Coordinates of C-alpha atoms and ligand atoms in Angstrom, one line a residue:
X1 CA -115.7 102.6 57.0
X2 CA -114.4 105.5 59.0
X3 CA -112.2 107.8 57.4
X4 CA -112.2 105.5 54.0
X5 CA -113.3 109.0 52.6
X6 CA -109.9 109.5 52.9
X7 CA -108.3 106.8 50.8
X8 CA -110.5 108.8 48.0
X9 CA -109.0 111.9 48.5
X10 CA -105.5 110.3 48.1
X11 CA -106.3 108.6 45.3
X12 CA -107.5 112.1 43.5
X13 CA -103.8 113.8 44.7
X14 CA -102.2 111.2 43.4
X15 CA -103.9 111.2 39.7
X16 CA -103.8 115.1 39.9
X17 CA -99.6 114.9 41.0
X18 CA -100.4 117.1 44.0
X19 CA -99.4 114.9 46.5
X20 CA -97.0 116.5 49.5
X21 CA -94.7 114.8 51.1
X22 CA -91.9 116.1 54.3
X23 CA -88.2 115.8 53.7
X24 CA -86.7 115.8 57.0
X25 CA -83.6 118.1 56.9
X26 CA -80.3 117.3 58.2
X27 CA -78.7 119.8 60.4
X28 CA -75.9 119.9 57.5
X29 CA -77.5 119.9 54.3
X30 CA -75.1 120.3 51.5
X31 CA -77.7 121.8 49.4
X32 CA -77.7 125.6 48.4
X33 CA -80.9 127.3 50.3
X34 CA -83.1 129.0 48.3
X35 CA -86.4 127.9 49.6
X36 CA -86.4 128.7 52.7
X37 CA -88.0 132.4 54.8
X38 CA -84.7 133.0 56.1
X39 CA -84.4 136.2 54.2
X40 CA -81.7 137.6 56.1
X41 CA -79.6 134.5 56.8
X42 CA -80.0 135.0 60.6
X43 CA -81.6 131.8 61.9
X44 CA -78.0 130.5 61.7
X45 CA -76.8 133.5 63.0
X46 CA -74.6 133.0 66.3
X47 CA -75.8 136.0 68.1
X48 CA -79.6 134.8 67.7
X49 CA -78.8 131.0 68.4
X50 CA -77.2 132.2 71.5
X51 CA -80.4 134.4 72.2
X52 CA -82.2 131.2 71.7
X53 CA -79.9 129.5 74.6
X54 CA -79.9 132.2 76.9
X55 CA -84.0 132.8 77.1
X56 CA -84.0 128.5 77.3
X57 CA -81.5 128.2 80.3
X58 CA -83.0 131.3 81.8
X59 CA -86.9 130.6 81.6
X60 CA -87.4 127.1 80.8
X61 CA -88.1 125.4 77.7
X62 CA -91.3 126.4 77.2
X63 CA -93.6 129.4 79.0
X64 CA -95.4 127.2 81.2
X65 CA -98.9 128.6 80.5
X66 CA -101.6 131.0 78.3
X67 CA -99.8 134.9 78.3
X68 CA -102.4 135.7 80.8
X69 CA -101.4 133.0 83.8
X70 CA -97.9 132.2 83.9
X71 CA -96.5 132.4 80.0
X72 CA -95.6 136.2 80.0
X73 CA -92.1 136.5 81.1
X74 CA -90.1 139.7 81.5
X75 CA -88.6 139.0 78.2
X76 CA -92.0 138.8 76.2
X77 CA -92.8 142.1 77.1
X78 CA -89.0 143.5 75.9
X79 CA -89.7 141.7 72.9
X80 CA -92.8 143.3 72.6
X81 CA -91.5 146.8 73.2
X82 CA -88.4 146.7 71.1
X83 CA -90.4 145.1 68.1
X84 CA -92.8 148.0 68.2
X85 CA -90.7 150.7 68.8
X86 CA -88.1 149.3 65.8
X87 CA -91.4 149.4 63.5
X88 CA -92.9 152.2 64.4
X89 CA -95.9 151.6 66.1
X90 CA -97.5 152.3 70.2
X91 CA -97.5 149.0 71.4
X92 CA -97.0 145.1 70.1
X93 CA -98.7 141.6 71.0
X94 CA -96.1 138.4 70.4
X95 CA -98.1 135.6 69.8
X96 CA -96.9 132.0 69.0
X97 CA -97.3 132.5 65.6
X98 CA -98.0 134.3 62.4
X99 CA -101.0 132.6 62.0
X100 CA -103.0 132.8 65.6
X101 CA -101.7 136.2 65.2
X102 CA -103.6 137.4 61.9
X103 CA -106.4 135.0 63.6
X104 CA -106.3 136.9 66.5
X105 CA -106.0 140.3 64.9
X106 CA -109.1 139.8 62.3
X107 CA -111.4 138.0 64.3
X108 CA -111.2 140.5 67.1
X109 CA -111.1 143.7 65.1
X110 CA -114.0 142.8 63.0
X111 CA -117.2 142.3 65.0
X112 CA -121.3 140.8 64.7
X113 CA -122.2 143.2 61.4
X114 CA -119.2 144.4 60.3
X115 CA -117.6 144.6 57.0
X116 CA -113.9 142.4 56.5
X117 CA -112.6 143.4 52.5
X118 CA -110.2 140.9 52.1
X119 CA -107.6 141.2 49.0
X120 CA -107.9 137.7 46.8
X121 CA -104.0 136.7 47.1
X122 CA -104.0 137.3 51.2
X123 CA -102.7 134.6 53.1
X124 CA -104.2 131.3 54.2
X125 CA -104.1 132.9 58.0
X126 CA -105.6 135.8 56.7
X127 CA -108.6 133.7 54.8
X128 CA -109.2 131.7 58.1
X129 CA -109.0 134.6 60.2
X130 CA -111.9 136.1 58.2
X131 CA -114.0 132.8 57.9
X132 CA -113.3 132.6 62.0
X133 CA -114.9 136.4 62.3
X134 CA -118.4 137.2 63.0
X135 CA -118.1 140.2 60.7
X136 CA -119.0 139.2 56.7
X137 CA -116.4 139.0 54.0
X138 CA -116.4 140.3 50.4
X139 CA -113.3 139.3 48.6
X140 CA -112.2 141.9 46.0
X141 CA -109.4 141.2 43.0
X142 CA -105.7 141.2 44.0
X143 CA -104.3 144.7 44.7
X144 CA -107.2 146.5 43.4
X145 CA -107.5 149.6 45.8
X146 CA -110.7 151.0 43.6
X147 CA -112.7 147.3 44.2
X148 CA -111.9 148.2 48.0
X149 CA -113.5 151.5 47.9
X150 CA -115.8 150.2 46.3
X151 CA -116.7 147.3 48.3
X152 CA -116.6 149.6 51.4
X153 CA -119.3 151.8 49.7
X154 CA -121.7 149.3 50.0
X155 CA -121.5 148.9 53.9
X156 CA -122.0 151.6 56.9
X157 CA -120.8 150.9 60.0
X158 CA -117.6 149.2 61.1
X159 CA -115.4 147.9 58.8
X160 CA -111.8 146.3 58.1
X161 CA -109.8 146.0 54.9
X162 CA -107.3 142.8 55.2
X163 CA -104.4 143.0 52.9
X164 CA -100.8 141.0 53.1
X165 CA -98.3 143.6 52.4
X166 CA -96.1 141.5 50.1
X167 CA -97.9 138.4 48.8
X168 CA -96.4 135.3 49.6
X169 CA -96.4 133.3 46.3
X170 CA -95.5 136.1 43.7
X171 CA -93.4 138.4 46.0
X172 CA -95.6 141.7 44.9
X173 CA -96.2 144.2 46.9
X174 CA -99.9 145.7 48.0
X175 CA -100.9 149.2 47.2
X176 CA -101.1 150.0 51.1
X177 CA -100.9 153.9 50.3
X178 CA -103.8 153.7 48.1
X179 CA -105.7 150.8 50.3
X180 CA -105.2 153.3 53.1
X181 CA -106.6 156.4 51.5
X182 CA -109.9 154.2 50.6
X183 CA -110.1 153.3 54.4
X184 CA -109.9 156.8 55.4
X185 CA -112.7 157.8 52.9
X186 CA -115.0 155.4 54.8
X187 CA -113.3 155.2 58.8
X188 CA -112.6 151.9 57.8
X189 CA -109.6 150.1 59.7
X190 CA -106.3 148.9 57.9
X191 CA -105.1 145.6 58.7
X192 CA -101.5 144.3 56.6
X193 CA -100.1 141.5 57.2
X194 CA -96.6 142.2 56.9
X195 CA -94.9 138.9 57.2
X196 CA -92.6 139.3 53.9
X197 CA -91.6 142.9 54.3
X198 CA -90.9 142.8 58.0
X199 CA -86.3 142.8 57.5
X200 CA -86.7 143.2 53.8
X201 CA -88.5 146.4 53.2
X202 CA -88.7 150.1 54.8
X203 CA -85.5 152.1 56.7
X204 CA -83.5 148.7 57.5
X205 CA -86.2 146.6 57.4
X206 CA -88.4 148.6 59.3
X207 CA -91.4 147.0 57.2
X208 CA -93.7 147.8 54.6
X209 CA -96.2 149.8 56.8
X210 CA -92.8 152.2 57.7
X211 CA -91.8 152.3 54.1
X212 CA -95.8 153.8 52.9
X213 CA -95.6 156.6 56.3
X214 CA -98.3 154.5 57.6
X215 CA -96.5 153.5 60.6
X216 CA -97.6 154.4 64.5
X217 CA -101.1 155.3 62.9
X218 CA -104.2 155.2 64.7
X219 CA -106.6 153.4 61.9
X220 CA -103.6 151.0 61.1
X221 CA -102.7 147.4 62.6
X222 CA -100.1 145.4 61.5
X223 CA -99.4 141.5 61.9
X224 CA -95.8 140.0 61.0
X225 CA -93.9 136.7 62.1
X226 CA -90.9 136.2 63.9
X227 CA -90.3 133.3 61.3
X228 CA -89.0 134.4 58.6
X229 CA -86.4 137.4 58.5
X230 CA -85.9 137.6 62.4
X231 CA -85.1 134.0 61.4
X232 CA -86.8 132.6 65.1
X233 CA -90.3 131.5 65.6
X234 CA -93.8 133.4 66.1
X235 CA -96.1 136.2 65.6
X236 CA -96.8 139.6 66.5
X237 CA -99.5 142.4 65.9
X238 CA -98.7 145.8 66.4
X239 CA -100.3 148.6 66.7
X240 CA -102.5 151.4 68.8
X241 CA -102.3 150.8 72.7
X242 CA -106.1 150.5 72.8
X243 CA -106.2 147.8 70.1
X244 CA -103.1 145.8 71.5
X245 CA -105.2 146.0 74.7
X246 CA -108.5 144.7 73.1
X247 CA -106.6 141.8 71.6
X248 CA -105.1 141.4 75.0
X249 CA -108.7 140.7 76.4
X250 CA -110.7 139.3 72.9
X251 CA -108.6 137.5 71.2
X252 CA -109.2 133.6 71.6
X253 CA -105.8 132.5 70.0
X254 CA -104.0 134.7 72.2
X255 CA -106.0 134.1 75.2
X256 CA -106.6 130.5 74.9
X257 CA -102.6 129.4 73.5
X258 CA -99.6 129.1 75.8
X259 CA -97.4 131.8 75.5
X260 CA -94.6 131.7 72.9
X261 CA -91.1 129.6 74.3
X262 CA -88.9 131.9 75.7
X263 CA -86.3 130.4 73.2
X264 CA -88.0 131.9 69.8
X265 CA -88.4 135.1 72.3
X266 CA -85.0 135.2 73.2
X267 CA -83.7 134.3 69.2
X268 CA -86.3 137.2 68.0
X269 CA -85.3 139.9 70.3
X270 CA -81.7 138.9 69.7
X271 CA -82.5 139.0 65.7
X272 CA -84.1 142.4 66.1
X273 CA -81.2 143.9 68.1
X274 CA -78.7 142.6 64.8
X275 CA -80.9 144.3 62.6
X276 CA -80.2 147.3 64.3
X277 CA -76.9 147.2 64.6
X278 CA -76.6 146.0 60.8
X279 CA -79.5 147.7 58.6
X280 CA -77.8 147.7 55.1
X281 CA -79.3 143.4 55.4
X282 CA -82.1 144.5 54.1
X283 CA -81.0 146.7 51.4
X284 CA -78.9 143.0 50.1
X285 CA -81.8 141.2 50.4
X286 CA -83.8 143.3 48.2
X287 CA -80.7 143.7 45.9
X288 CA -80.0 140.1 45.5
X289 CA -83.7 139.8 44.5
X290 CA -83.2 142.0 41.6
X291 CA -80.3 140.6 40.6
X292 CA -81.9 136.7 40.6
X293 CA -84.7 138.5 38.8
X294 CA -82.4 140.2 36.4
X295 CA -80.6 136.8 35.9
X296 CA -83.5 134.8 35.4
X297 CA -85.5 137.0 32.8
X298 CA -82.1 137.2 31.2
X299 CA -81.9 134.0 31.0
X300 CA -85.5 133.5 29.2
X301 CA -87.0 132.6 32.3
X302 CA -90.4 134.2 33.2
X303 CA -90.0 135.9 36.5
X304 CA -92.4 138.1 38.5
X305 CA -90.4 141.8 39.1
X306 CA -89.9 141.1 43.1
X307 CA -91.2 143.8 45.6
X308 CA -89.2 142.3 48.0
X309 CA -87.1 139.1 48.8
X310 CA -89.8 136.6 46.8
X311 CA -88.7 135.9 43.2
X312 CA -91.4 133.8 41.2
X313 CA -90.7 132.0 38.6
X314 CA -93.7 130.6 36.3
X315 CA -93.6 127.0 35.6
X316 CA -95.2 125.1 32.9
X317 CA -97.5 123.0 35.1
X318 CA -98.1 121.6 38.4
X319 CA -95.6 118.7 37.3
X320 CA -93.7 120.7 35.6
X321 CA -93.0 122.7 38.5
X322 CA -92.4 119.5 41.0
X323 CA -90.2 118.0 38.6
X324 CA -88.0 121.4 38.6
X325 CA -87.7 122.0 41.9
X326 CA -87.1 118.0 42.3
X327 CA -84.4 118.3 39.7
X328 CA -82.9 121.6 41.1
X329 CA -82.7 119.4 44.3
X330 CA -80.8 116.6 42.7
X331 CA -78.1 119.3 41.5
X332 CA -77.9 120.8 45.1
X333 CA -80.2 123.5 44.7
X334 CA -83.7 123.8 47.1
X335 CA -86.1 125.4 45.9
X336 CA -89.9 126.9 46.7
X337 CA -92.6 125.2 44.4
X338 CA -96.5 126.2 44.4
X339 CA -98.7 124.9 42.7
X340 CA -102.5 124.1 42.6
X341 CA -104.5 124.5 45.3
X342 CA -101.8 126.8 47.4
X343 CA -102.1 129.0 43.8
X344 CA -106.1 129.6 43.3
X345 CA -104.8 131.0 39.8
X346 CA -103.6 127.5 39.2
X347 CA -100.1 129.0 38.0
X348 CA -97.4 126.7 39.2
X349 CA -94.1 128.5 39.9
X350 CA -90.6 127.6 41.8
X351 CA -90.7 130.1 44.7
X352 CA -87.0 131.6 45.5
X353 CA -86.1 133.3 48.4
X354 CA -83.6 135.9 47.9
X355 CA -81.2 135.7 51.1
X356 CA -79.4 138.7 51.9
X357 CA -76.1 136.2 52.9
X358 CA -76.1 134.8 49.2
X359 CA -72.8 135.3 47.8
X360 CA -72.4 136.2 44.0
X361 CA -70.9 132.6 43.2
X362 CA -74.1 131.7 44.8
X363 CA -76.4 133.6 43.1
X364 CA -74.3 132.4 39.8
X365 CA -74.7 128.6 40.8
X366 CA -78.5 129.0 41.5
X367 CA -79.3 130.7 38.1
X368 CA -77.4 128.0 36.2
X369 CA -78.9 125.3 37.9
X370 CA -82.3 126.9 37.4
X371 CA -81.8 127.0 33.5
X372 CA -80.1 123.6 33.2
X373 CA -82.9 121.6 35.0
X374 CA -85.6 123.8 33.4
X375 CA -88.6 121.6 32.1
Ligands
PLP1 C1 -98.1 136.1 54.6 C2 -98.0 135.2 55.7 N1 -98.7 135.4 56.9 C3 -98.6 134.6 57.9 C4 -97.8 133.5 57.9 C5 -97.8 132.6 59.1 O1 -96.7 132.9 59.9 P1 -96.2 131.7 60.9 O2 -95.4 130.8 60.0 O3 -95.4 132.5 61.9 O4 -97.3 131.1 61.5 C6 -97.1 133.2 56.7 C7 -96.2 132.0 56.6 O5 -95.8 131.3 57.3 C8 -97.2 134.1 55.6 O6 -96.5 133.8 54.5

């Protein structure tokens, strides 16, 4: 039968407890949010919701078309400007998302016979993006800037090292200083995904790239979503003017995808402009992720040191770690929770997302619920 393949699949989730399912949210949840990317609390934020409002009644719901017809407004292009210049960097691309932007960005920046050196914790947009290129991968061990050099010893000719800046599932941060001395021994290109650090790290937020001086240079591209801290929706790439160009006339996922809605524009650029005004959002962020951290370990809990605003928390096992976050959710508390196969080292852990609006009762209330539902 067609798809009965399927029904076996299920079946295996279901013995293995990895099934997923969606919990529609209501627009007032009473529960205390620690699970979401919202790192600087801004997706609520007036001023961005009425950015959101103003782009919609001004250019339509949606863009009306690929960026290269009809679907780049006036507004795409100040987005693109002000994002670059606030990070650093010659020019910026907004894509629809985070993840047809690090598609975009690896597929067209690694070529037929070239070299991609992928860290083993990057993201699954990062993995796809190098399966989609017509370059060759060689995955080296997480943050492991010697495995790079030496993986990049073993090719000549063009080639890319693809790192996250802050990974996604333990909150560390990559060694880009070192990762970008190894590309510079070999003329190799950096590309960091800098979806996490993006509002959390560097000169009010200014990014991870900004925080290692590798900001505005020429061997350096950088990738980011408007998802998470700039609390809106879609992608980016920055970088050089030639590359932003190339991508403007290579890349299939920007090419070939309507243009981002002029609402997630409009809620981005009005995000951006708050960060601005308000840098010392990021500093909280990263300060209420030491103090969950210090909490936690305090506590007895086994917590990964946070980088930026991702604390990690190990669980026992995969159920282990559904039955915590489930519980955390019964005492008002959501929660992040990986587990096998989003975590290749088949650690589960409750994922927490250290907003820069928690307040210290907050903070307080989500560490004791944390211990009193542990497993
Ligand atoms: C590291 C990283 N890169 C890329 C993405 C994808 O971004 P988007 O959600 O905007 O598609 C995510 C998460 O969503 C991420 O965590």
């Amino acid at each position: 039968m067609a798809f009965g393949w399927i029904d076996e699949q299920a079946e295996q989730r279901r013995r293995a407890g990895l099934v997923r399912t969606l919990r529609p949210r209501p627009a007032d949840s009473p529960l205390l949010d620690l699970a979401s990317n919202d790192y600087l609390g801004l997706a609520h934020h007036p001023a961005v919701a009425e950015g959101a409002a103003v782009a919609a009644r001004t250019w339509g719901g949606g863009s009306t078309g690929s960026r290269l017809v009809t679907g780049t407004t006036e507004l795409h292009t100040e987005l693109e400007r002000e994002l670059a210049d606030f990070c650093g960097f010659e020019a910026a691309l907004v894509f629809s998302s985070g993840y047809a932007a690090n598609l975009a960005a690896v597929t067209a920046l690694a070529p037929h016979g070239s070299l991609i050196v992928s860290d083993a914790g990057n993201h699954a947009s990062l993995i796809d993006g190098c399966r989609l290129a017509r370059g060759g991968t060689q995955v080296v061990p997480h943050s492991d800037p010697e495995a790079v050099r030496k993986a990049l010893q073993t090719h000549e000719g063009t080639a890319l090292v693809v790192s996250d800046t802050v990974f996604s599932v333990d909150g560390d941060a990559a060694p880009l200083a070192e990762y970008a001395a190894a590309c510079r021994e070999r003329g190799a290109g950096l590309l960091v995904d800098d979806a996490h650090g993006l509002g959390v790290l560097g000169d009010g937020g200014r990014g991870a790239p900004y925080a290692a001086g590798l900001a505005g240079a020429a061997d350096v591209v950088v990738t980011a979503t408007l998802s998470k801290s700039l609390g809106s929706q879609g992608g980016a790439v920055l970088g050089p003017a030639r590359v932003i160009d190339h991508l403007v006339n290579a890349a299939r996922t920007f090419i070939f995808d309507t243009g981002l809605a002029p609402a997630a524009a409009g809620a981005a650029l009005a995000a951006l402009r708050l960060l601005r005004r308000e840098p010392e959002r990021a500093a909280r962020a990263r300060a209420v992720a030491a103090e969950l951290h210090a909490r936690l370990t305090a506590a007895g809990h086994e917590a990964v040191r946070p980088d930026a605003a991702v604390v990690s928390v190990r669980a026992p096992s995969p159920e282990g770690a559904v039955q915590w976050a489930a519980d955390c959710r019964t005492a008002g508390l959501a929660v992040g929770c990986f587990r096998p196969p989003s975590v290749p080292d088949g650690i589960s852990r409750l994922r927490l997302t250290a907003r820069a609006d928690l307040s210290e009762a907050q903070i307080e209330r989500a560490v004791r619920v944390i211990g009193e539902t542990r497993p």
